[in-house]
XYZ file of C-alpha atoms in Angstrom:
667
model
C 0.113 -0.061 0.109
C 1.053 3.872 -0.536
C 1.654 5.214 2.759
C -0.596 7.849 2.939
C 0.813 10.205 5.829
C 4.117 10.644 3.562
C 2.017 13.163 1.869
C -0.847 14.321 4.395
C -1.047 17.972 3.505
C -0.458 20.614 6.827
C -4.230 21.364 6.534
C -7.348 20.856 4.613
C -7.513 20.838 1.221
C -10.151 21.639 -1.324
C -11.330 19.830 -4.657
C -14.139 19.516 -7.073
C -15.812 16.892 -9.311
C -15.922 17.927 -13.017
C -16.716 16.445 -15.937
C -15.049 17.565 -19.108
C -17.207 15.501 -21.332
C -20.206 16.814 -20.427
C -18.896 20.712 -21.804
C -17.168 21.722 -25.109
C -13.618 21.749 -24.960
C -13.090 25.544 -25.477
C -13.691 25.401 -21.651
C -11.013 23.336 -19.996
C -8.217 25.069 -19.524
C -10.867 27.787 -18.308
C -13.226 25.604 -15.433
C -8.873 24.791 -14.519
C -7.917 27.909 -13.865
C -11.316 29.126 -12.280
C -10.819 25.898 -9.876
C -7.236 26.820 -8.662
C -8.352 30.871 -8.333
C -11.201 29.647 -6.249
C -8.341 27.200 -3.521
C -9.196 24.015 -4.909
C -6.317 21.845 -5.195
C -7.350 18.232 -6.558
C -10.130 17.709 -9.754
C -11.783 13.851 -9.684
C -12.822 12.669 -13.507
C -13.545 10.009 -15.902
C -15.654 7.997 -13.097
C -18.691 7.841 -15.822
C -16.585 8.328 -19.106
C -16.011 4.638 -20.516
C -18.205 5.248 -23.677
C -16.557 8.222 -24.554
C -13.112 6.411 -24.038
C -13.916 3.222 -25.618
C -16.697 4.263 -28.250
C -16.252 0.518 -30.011
C -14.850 -2.718 -28.548
C -10.998 -2.516 -28.262
C -10.872 1.140 -30.037
C -9.923 3.682 -27.228
C -9.566 7.394 -27.587
C -7.699 9.013 -25.466
C -6.767 12.391 -27.102
C -9.862 14.094 -25.367
C -8.683 12.661 -21.542
C -5.688 13.583 -22.618
C -6.266 17.507 -23.741
C -8.310 17.633 -20.060
C -5.636 15.702 -17.975
C -3.157 18.461 -19.523
C -5.702 21.399 -19.262
C -5.493 20.610 -15.229
C -1.909 19.826 -15.094
C -0.509 22.947 -16.674
C -3.441 24.540 -13.939
C -1.979 23.174 -10.925
C -4.185 20.857 -10.289
C -4.064 17.283 -9.095
C -5.854 14.789 -10.856
C -7.805 12.203 -9.040
C -8.486 9.627 -11.573
C -11.489 6.810 -11.914
C -11.815 3.089 -13.071
C -14.693 3.127 -15.295
C -16.725 0.145 -14.321
C -19.535 2.025 -12.558
C -20.958 2.084 -16.296
C -20.555 -0.566 -19.074
C -20.954 1.150 -22.457
C -24.069 -0.388 -24.350
C -21.886 -1.889 -26.893
C -20.773 -4.424 -23.977
C -24.329 -5.077 -22.907
C -25.847 -5.911 -26.037
C -23.057 -8.107 -26.869
C -23.339 -9.636 -23.463
C -26.307 -9.447 -21.928
C -25.712 -11.673 -18.684
C -23.660 -8.963 -17.565
C -27.032 -7.112 -16.263
C -28.191 -7.610 -12.566
C -31.456 -9.551 -11.217
C -33.527 -7.047 -8.791
C -35.222 -8.594 -5.481
C -38.271 -9.327 -7.601
C -36.244 -11.622 -10.163
C -36.319 -9.551 -13.161
C -33.520 -7.943 -14.773
C -32.305 -4.531 -14.398
C -31.944 -2.717 -17.927
C -29.073 -0.772 -20.051
C -29.979 2.913 -19.476
C -28.234 5.074 -16.397
C -25.672 3.204 -14.155
C -24.317 0.455 -11.870
C -26.125 -1.814 -14.337
C -23.818 -5.078 -13.848
C -23.496 -7.952 -11.919
C -20.269 -8.300 -9.465
C -20.030 -12.076 -10.023
C -20.241 -12.331 -14.335
C -17.044 -13.472 -15.255
C -17.160 -11.400 -18.699
C -17.768 -8.353 -16.710
C -14.638 -9.103 -14.530
C -12.399 -9.829 -17.901
C -13.542 -6.309 -19.201
C -13.572 -4.732 -15.838
C -9.483 -6.008 -15.582
C -9.035 -5.330 -19.158
C -10.181 -1.399 -19.053
C -8.733 -0.838 -15.554
C -5.171 -1.899 -17.086
C -5.879 0.512 -20.240
C -6.344 3.371 -17.549
C -3.292 2.270 -15.532
C -0.868 2.022 -18.493
C -2.342 5.379 -20.054
C -2.186 7.429 -16.948
C -0.565 5.835 -13.953
C 2.955 7.428 -14.226
C 1.423 10.678 -15.285
C 3.235 13.276 -13.201
C -0.748 15.244 -12.738
C -2.102 11.833 -11.421
C -1.839 11.732 -7.795
C -4.254 8.512 -6.764
C -7.484 6.095 -8.038
C -11.132 5.802 -6.979
C -12.145 2.684 -7.859
C -15.678 2.209 -9.654
C -18.041 4.592 -8.226
C -20.499 4.244 -4.910
C -20.571 0.483 -4.906
C -24.227 -0.400 -3.658
C -25.707 2.694 -5.122
C -29.500 2.058 -6.163
C -29.408 -1.120 -4.219
C -27.115 -3.226 -6.605
C -24.947 -4.606 -3.802
C -26.834 -8.118 -4.769
C -27.869 -9.394 -7.803
C -30.773 -12.039 -7.200
C -30.183 -14.300 -10.431
C -27.787 -14.354 -13.558
C -23.812 -15.460 -12.361
C -24.633 -14.191 -8.615
C -27.170 -17.052 -8.663
C -24.794 -19.571 -10.610
C -22.284 -18.997 -8.245
C -24.337 -19.112 -4.936
C -24.226 -23.203 -4.162
C -20.089 -23.021 -5.383
C -19.901 -20.963 -2.465
C -21.559 -22.158 0.000
C -20.903 -25.724 -0.520
C -16.976 -24.899 0.135
C -18.133 -23.137 3.541
C -20.411 -26.625 4.461
C -18.784 -29.354 2.457
C -21.982 -31.098 2.749
C -25.513 -29.882 2.415
C -26.248 -31.441 6.132
C -24.299 -28.944 7.651
C -26.353 -26.148 5.932
C -30.035 -27.394 6.510
C -28.314 -27.590 10.777
C -27.036 -24.023 10.694
C -29.804 -22.896 8.582
C -32.286 -24.474 10.378
C -34.185 -25.624 7.804
C -35.794 -28.162 9.184
C -38.506 -25.247 10.467
C -40.587 -25.605 7.339
C -39.409 -28.301 5.589
C -36.922 -26.706 3.796
C -34.058 -28.821 3.882
C -32.020 -29.456 0.405
C -30.818 -33.044 -0.980
C -28.672 -30.974 -2.504
C -26.622 -27.205 -3.486
C -27.804 -26.828 -6.615
C -31.259 -26.590 -5.598
C -30.232 -23.931 -3.814
C -31.653 -19.705 -5.182
C -31.274 -16.288 -4.041
C -33.149 -15.917 -1.080
C -36.018 -13.591 -2.847
C -39.650 -14.502 -3.977
C -40.914 -16.674 -1.108
C -44.409 -16.813 -0.305
C -43.893 -15.488 3.134
C -40.996 -14.187 5.611
C -37.502 -15.368 4.169
C -34.816 -17.562 5.876
C -32.921 -14.993 8.070
C -29.827 -17.098 7.975
C -30.225 -17.833 3.931
C -30.176 -14.155 3.916
C -27.171 -13.624 6.238
C -25.211 -16.106 4.150
C -26.046 -14.345 0.667
C -25.403 -10.891 2.212
C -22.003 -12.146 2.590
C -21.393 -13.840 -0.686
C -22.532 -10.942 -2.504
C -20.356 -8.872 0.094
C -16.746 -10.765 -1.111
C -17.942 -10.871 -4.786
C -17.612 -6.700 -4.293
C -14.652 -6.749 -2.375
C -12.746 -9.244 -5.035
C -14.252 -7.401 -8.335
C -12.105 -3.937 -6.209
C -9.083 -6.029 -5.265
C -8.808 -6.882 -9.017
C -8.537 -3.071 -10.004
C -5.931 -2.358 -6.919
C -4.141 -4.879 -7.897
C -3.807 -3.880 -11.611
C -2.858 -0.087 -10.296
C -0.298 -0.599 -7.663
C 1.842 -2.204 -10.267
C 1.359 -0.255 -12.938
C 0.560 3.393 -11.062
C 3.150 3.043 -8.646
C 3.302 5.948 -5.735
C -0.376 6.924 -6.135
C -2.745 6.029 -3.603
C -6.174 4.289 -3.826
C -9.635 5.096 -2.613
C -13.439 4.105 -3.072
C -15.774 6.628 -2.173
C -18.383 4.826 0.079
C -22.180 6.063 0.712
C -24.444 7.455 3.275
C -25.891 4.705 5.633
C -25.337 2.484 2.974
C -25.867 -1.178 3.756
C -25.208 -4.004 0.819
C -21.824 -4.726 1.989
C -19.165 -5.087 4.494
C -17.270 -2.080 4.386
C -14.593 -3.375 6.313
C -14.122 -6.189 4.102
C -14.227 -4.156 0.486
C -12.115 -1.322 2.744
C -9.526 -3.630 3.256
C -6.559 -2.699 0.470
C -7.398 0.903 0.259
C -4.948 3.712 0.919
C -7.855 5.674 2.965
C -11.771 5.379 2.471
C -13.953 8.429 0.780
C -17.526 8.969 1.158
C -19.972 11.075 -0.437
C -21.818 13.307 2.047
C -25.130 14.951 0.636
C -26.832 16.617 4.728
C -29.876 17.960 3.065
C -30.766 14.713 1.120
C -29.473 12.186 4.102
C -31.991 14.104 6.318
C -35.143 13.452 3.619
C -34.100 10.388 2.195
C -31.664 7.952 5.185
C -32.981 9.290 8.471
C -34.381 6.379 10.301
C -37.594 5.770 10.259
C -39.430 7.922 13.270
C -37.747 10.529 12.482
C -40.859 13.586 12.443
C -40.898 16.126 10.299
C -40.197 18.757 12.752
C -37.019 17.860 13.138
C -36.765 17.053 9.530
C -37.884 20.746 9.284
C -35.978 22.289 11.532
C -32.817 21.158 10.216
C -33.888 21.374 6.451
C -31.290 23.537 5.048
C -28.495 22.386 7.318
C -29.408 18.133 7.490
C -28.877 16.854 11.132
C -25.412 17.069 12.661
C -25.731 13.817 14.216
C -26.195 11.915 11.179
C -23.825 13.576 9.205
C -21.003 12.842 12.246
C -21.806 9.189 12.525
C -20.757 8.675 8.886
C -17.431 10.677 9.075
C -17.193 8.665 12.067
C -17.519 5.277 10.503
C -15.496 6.384 7.312
C -13.103 7.735 9.461
C -12.387 4.096 11.084
C -12.568 2.439 7.188
C -9.613 4.910 6.714
C -7.506 3.477 9.447
C -8.511 -0.063 8.519
C -11.378 0.142 10.663
C -10.122 -0.383 13.797
C -10.877 4.162 14.658
C -8.079 6.969 15.148
C -7.929 6.741 18.985
C -5.224 4.739 19.767
C -1.913 6.193 21.557
C 1.777 4.724 19.847
C 0.480 3.897 16.340
C 1.336 6.080 14.080
C -0.234 9.083 12.039
C -3.273 7.390 10.811
C -4.329 8.154 7.079
C -7.077 10.771 6.854
C -9.937 10.503 5.337
C -11.718 12.425 1.849
C -14.900 13.497 0.961
C -15.023 12.758 -2.285
C -18.434 14.444 -3.040
C -19.837 17.298 -0.951
C -22.989 18.846 -1.300
C -22.370 22.543 -2.531
C -26.219 23.367 -3.068
C -29.253 21.476 -3.297
C -29.464 17.990 -4.524
C -32.071 16.372 -7.350
C -32.764 13.078 -5.200
C -35.124 13.154 -2.198
C -38.131 14.050 -1.827
C -37.551 17.633 -0.926
C -34.553 19.086 -1.799
C -34.471 22.913 -0.687
C -31.584 25.416 -1.142
C -28.777 25.072 2.067
C -29.034 27.625 3.880
C -26.322 30.675 3.867
C -22.965 29.613 5.542
C -24.099 25.402 5.820
C -21.238 24.681 2.977
C -18.651 25.833 5.255
C -20.161 24.787 7.931
C -20.308 21.233 6.363
C -16.625 21.712 5.382
C -15.227 22.594 8.760
C -17.081 19.768 9.860
C -15.684 17.166 7.694
C -12.755 18.620 8.675
C -12.649 17.951 12.405
C -13.710 14.640 11.720
C -11.256 13.242 9.841
C -11.205 14.219 6.471
C -7.968 16.066 4.769
C -9.468 16.955 1.065
C -13.501 18.170 0.695
C -14.403 18.009 -3.057
C -17.554 19.187 -4.056
C -20.073 17.986 -6.368
C -19.977 19.194 -9.230
C -17.659 21.745 -10.534
C -20.578 22.534 -12.772
C -24.125 22.220 -12.595
C -25.135 19.031 -15.270
C -27.167 20.596 -18.432
C -28.608 17.038 -19.503
C -30.094 13.602 -18.560
C -30.841 12.682 -14.975
C -28.977 15.227 -13.134
C -30.342 18.524 -14.321
C -32.060 19.753 -10.889
C -28.909 19.210 -9.097
C -26.725 21.728 -8.593
C -22.985 22.277 -8.946
C -19.873 25.072 -7.838
C -21.616 26.700 -11.186
C -24.679 27.342 -12.204
C -26.189 26.079 -15.561
C -25.420 29.232 -17.292
C -22.001 29.191 -15.522
C -21.891 32.106 -13.182
C -21.190 31.129 -10.285
C -23.327 29.518 -7.493
C -23.503 30.163 -3.735
C -21.846 27.544 -3.056
C -18.700 28.501 -4.591
C -19.049 32.432 -2.715
C -18.425 29.993 0.518
C -16.140 27.921 -0.681
C -13.798 31.047 -2.475
C -13.730 32.404 1.214
C -12.882 29.750 2.933
C -9.587 30.347 5.068
C -8.870 26.644 4.775
C -4.973 27.151 7.124
C -7.207 27.181 9.901
C -8.227 23.900 9.944
C -4.874 21.416 10.224
C -4.590 17.844 10.304
C -4.075 15.658 12.443
C -5.735 12.512 14.269
C -8.774 12.611 15.962
C -8.730 10.764 19.417
C -11.102 9.522 21.355
C -11.643 7.792 24.519
C -15.233 6.474 23.037
C -15.725 3.720 20.809
C -19.039 3.172 19.290
C -19.138 -0.656 17.338
C -20.464 -1.252 14.395
C -21.129 -5.175 12.911
C -22.729 -5.286 8.900
C -23.740 -8.425 9.484
C -25.616 -7.960 12.607
C -27.378 -5.374 10.395
C -28.517 -7.937 8.340
C -29.494 -9.648 10.842
C -31.417 -7.016 12.811
C -33.763 -5.629 9.627
C -34.612 -8.754 8.153
C -36.578 -9.529 11.544
C -37.085 -5.734 12.979
C -39.734 -6.900 14.464
C -40.739 -3.546 14.658
C -41.747 -0.739 11.871
C -40.195 2.085 13.774
C -36.797 0.651 14.667
C -33.970 0.130 12.199
C -30.471 -0.857 13.002
C -29.290 2.496 11.771
C -31.578 4.180 14.166
C -30.555 2.550 16.969
C -26.971 3.132 16.623
C -27.907 6.718 15.340
C -29.185 6.945 18.439
C -26.738 5.827 21.146
C -24.328 7.953 18.612
C -26.486 10.833 18.888
C -26.706 10.778 22.219
C -22.736 11.119 22.567
C -21.988 13.898 20.729
C -24.801 15.261 22.493
C -22.858 14.907 25.480
C -19.913 16.395 23.336
C -17.544 13.571 23.109
C -15.683 12.398 20.327
C -16.567 9.076 18.836
C -14.586 6.084 16.612
C -17.133 4.364 15.116
C -15.134 0.280 15.183
C -15.596 -3.078 14.113
C -17.004 -5.210 16.625
C -13.676 -7.110 16.545
C -11.546 -4.176 17.292
C -8.958 -3.867 19.539
C -10.525 -1.520 22.289
C -7.560 -1.418 24.632
C -7.771 2.336 24.424
C -10.586 2.717 24.994
C -12.645 4.484 28.156
C -15.783 3.596 27.335
C -17.395 0.959 24.478
C -20.987 1.127 22.770
C -22.324 -1.340 21.665
C -26.544 -0.418 20.137
C -27.376 -2.750 18.170
C -24.617 -5.251 17.929
C -26.916 -8.629 17.883
C -24.480 -11.443 15.710
C -21.987 -12.262 19.277
C -19.624 -15.350 19.089
C -17.888 -16.457 21.367
C -14.812 -15.265 20.616
C -16.273 -11.766 20.102
C -17.442 -11.834 23.951
C -14.522 -13.304 25.076
C -12.792 -10.297 23.202
C -15.053 -7.915 25.064
C -14.903 -9.457 28.333
C -10.911 -9.044 28.428
C -11.892 -5.124 27.345
C -13.792 -4.804 30.778
C -11.737 -6.429 32.732
C -8.348 -4.415 31.817
C -10.832 -1.579 33.036
C -12.811 -0.252 30.194
C -16.633 0.101 30.594
C -19.036 -1.958 28.474
C -22.991 0.124 27.154
C -25.143 -2.772 25.128
C -28.004 -1.399 24.021
C -31.661 -4.028 23.249
C -31.009 -7.060 21.292
C -26.768 -7.352 21.975
C -26.240 -11.087 21.390
C -29.715 -12.315 20.589
C -27.797 -14.211 17.760
C -25.492 -16.717 17.327
C -22.862 -16.428 13.776
C -25.304 -18.402 12.036
C -28.664 -16.716 12.008
C -30.042 -18.628 15.195
C -30.685 -17.692 18.053
C -28.879 -18.940 21.303
C -30.285 -22.278 22.869
C -29.721 -20.309 26.168
C -30.628 -17.280 25.218
C -29.948 -13.978 24.906
C -27.350 -12.505 25.619
C -25.584 -16.105 24.987
C -22.203 -15.566 25.829
C -22.399 -12.539 27.579
C -24.349 -14.177 30.117
C -21.587 -13.541 32.136
C -20.635 -10.622 31.377
C -23.842 -8.410 31.709
C -25.163 -10.414 34.609
C -28.495 -10.768 33.512
C -30.942 -12.805 30.746
C -33.859 -11.841 28.884
C -37.208 -11.895 30.036
C -39.710 -9.946 27.706
C -39.029 -7.780 24.856
C -42.152 -5.059 23.525
C -41.867 -3.874 20.062
C -44.345 -0.742 20.991
C -46.827 1.216 18.735
C -45.948 4.667 18.446
C -48.835 5.578 20.626
C -47.864 3.348 22.770
C -45.109 3.604 25.009
C -43.580 2.238 28.535
C -42.742 4.434 31.856
C -39.402 3.780 32.942
C -38.459 4.979 36.390
C -34.992 5.506 37.781
C -31.723 8.239 38.509
C -32.812 10.822 36.103
C -36.146 9.717 35.166
C -38.600 9.577 34.484
C -38.284 8.238 30.965
C -40.588 7.039 28.354
C -39.547 4.411 26.368
C -40.819 3.653 22.466
C -40.966 1.746 19.857
C -39.059 -0.954 21.579
C -38.700 -1.921 25.535
C -37.240 -5.194 26.352
C -36.842 -6.471 30.552
C -33.979 -8.875 31.907
C -34.069 -11.141 34.731
C -30.889 -10.681 37.018
C -28.320 -13.233 37.555
C -25.690 -11.211 39.535
C -26.305 -7.494 37.715
C -28.275 -4.603 39.847
C -31.370 -2.824 38.683
C -30.407 0.808 38.292
C -33.726 1.355 36.120
C -37.609 -0.547 35.861
C -40.300 -0.228 33.978
C -43.606 1.333 35.468
C -47.182 0.702 34.887
C -47.582 -2.196 31.851
C -46.396 -5.654 31.197
C -43.384 -5.181 32.295
C -44.107 -3.637 35.648
C -41.408 -3.844 38.165
C -38.950 -5.252 35.937
C -35.318 -4.317 34.905
C -34.965 -1.727 32.442
C -31.318 -0.927 32.986
C -28.596 -3.437 34.523
C -24.902 -2.955 35.775
C -22.965 -5.554 36.179
C -19.265 -4.713 37.075
C -17.770 -2.265 34.017
C -20.744 -3.874 32.225
C -23.891 -2.173 31.661
C -27.183 -3.045 29.391
C -29.666 -0.715 28.771
C -33.258 -2.229 27.003
C -35.957 0.617 26.360
C -35.161 2.625 23.157
C -35.254 5.726 24.841
C -32.893 8.989 23.636
C -33.359 10.518 27.180
C -32.404 7.515 29.150
C -29.884 6.462 26.529
C -28.177 9.668 27.493
C -28.548 9.726 31.255
C -26.919 6.683 30.991
C -23.649 7.115 29.136
C -23.968 10.571 30.524
C -23.502 8.353 34.238
C -20.676 5.866 32.426
C -18.659 8.433 30.996
C -18.080 10.215 34.161
C -17.197 7.235 36.240
C -14.513 6.752 33.449
C -13.162 9.913 33.664
C -14.509 11.447 30.022
C -15.441 14.726 30.220
C -18.497 15.210 29.607
C -20.466 18.453 28.274
C -24.237 19.120 28.007
C -24.526 20.978 24.830
C -27.999 22.820 23.475
C -30.166 21.272 20.667
C -28.042 21.429 17.427
C -24.551 23.081 19.097
C -22.041 20.677 18.478
C -18.251 19.995 19.522
C -15.692 18.274 17.452
C -11.916 17.731 18.131
C -8.564 17.893 15.958
C -5.235 18.702 15.535
C -5.944 20.253 18.973
C -8.055 22.550 17.779
C -11.803 22.542 19.025
C -14.624 23.038 16.646
C -17.873 24.634 18.159
C -20.873 24.393 15.333
C -23.980 26.138 15.703
C -26.727 24.338 13.548
C -29.803 25.998 14.281
C -31.183 29.222 12.102
C -31.123 31.030 15.384
C -28.262 32.771 17.281
C -27.300 30.378 20.602
C -26.266 31.607 23.627
C -23.155 29.144 24.905
C -20.686 29.328 28.099
C -20.512 33.430 27.440
C -20.660 33.632 23.829
C -23.164 33.955 21.198
C -22.929 31.939 18.089
C -23.891 32.879 14.965
C -26.728 30.839 13.185
C -25.470 27.765 10.760
C -21.732 28.654 11.791
C -18.471 27.759 13.424
C -15.777 28.735 15.096
C -12.424 27.132 15.581
C -11.071 27.511 18.630
C -7.377 26.159 20.328
C -7.067 23.648 22.876
C -9.025 20.909 22.919
């Protein structure tokens, strides 16, 4: 791998995503110079340019891209090139229609948009390697090219899994390698239930179109299989780029709350992670179920700070190999990139308002404070054709400067020094738990992401910096570890968490923790399975609550009102700190502690915040109760104070202007 820390900039740098193939060539030199004059240092290009580079099979037209790269180079911009594989051209699809993926209804997804390929297709894999090699041979050692982005937004538009074609054909062999004999698969999946047993691997299809519920173990294994395909697909490109383009970084632009594959697995081998940040579309389109309209309206022009921060903290962890950035003595970790940062209205959410004045600068500052070394705005000029004409750019359609560019131009980049984000608190995350949790949610308003966001947001509201790390990460550097929704817990994982608490780390678990075995079944001894001794409890009842059917909780800091989910425990060494009042769970434990471990069974934001504040104080982690919309983030011995509301806020003797930030010396 390239050592990204060797070229880490001294402070935050900026870039843009540009599409020279969308505009006449007489604009290219002017645009490049405008970008440089606006303070941009990088430009990302060519992720959707396959049809222009190879208009006919084996006949390449490099002339236009050669010229474009030279124009950026002449202006002093650094170029990030993309592999072309997110948009296979029509000639390839018509010659090999078997490349096309199948949706969850078993239907072929047609040509005419993007991401129209099956990761398992051997034909497509061959063409992916071929065209990536051609790009790397042409530009891999060009002095303007400093890095590569593989493909584009894996999983976007529900494309991480194909449910027919090449993937369906390859799945039985994957299962054969995993289980050896079909009897082991039947046992692992519990196929005796409903007479779902197989007598041969080739009888097994992808998990779709069953009469009623899918077998969750079947779903889990298919998700693992498809995630592995994406990792293999990317690894083939990375190997070519490493050989043919030495000294350049390689990244991928991941997406908002993307759930279709294991990002830790797919990010392995990259120099750092990038992600595409669209705060307003995120709030409208990706906010957890149950997010009320009042909150969406309040943050409609800024996005919600904690949803954005959650993604920043997750992808910062991926940048460091999934282990967070808070560990001392490990050297300087790589900084992530925001490869696409919203700079005006988007076009794909149910509602697409203009950002508030100051929002673009606020988003940029927050990204830096959460670990970004580079923020690249999407896009330079608004598209004048096809699907994205309603999406903004730094330039309007008529090439005049839009509001976002004025904010970018005015941004003082040197106030944002690069350096590590140091946290003593970790939130644990695991895609296999996500797949199982959401397959059998048992609630219309509770999801894996919603539960994780509740705990992460509570920590952020307490002024705490957070690493989001893999559930099997090294936890030795953390004072507090929070596991909001890790429903899949193996014996090995349980032992690792127990070792951390024995060393003094305080562990907080949320509802449904350790409900599942690695195969997807419940633990025969019941939740929390191998964590029973550590947590000192056994699951007694769980209660899925209608939106208007809450459950009262009493205890220190209360009373509280739980919604969506409530579970109670039989104490087996633990001590109840909060109990339910009224209803079928009356008098039963809602929160229990056992040594350094705490389990919270009631889904209540106020309760979660109160319990976490107590645990943090006990671990000597400073707590600052912040007003709604005010957040603190720390990096490189600076503190970023942010006001995400449309009103001025009085806080600690200072007036925070609406939609604004301040960079303060000291952490």
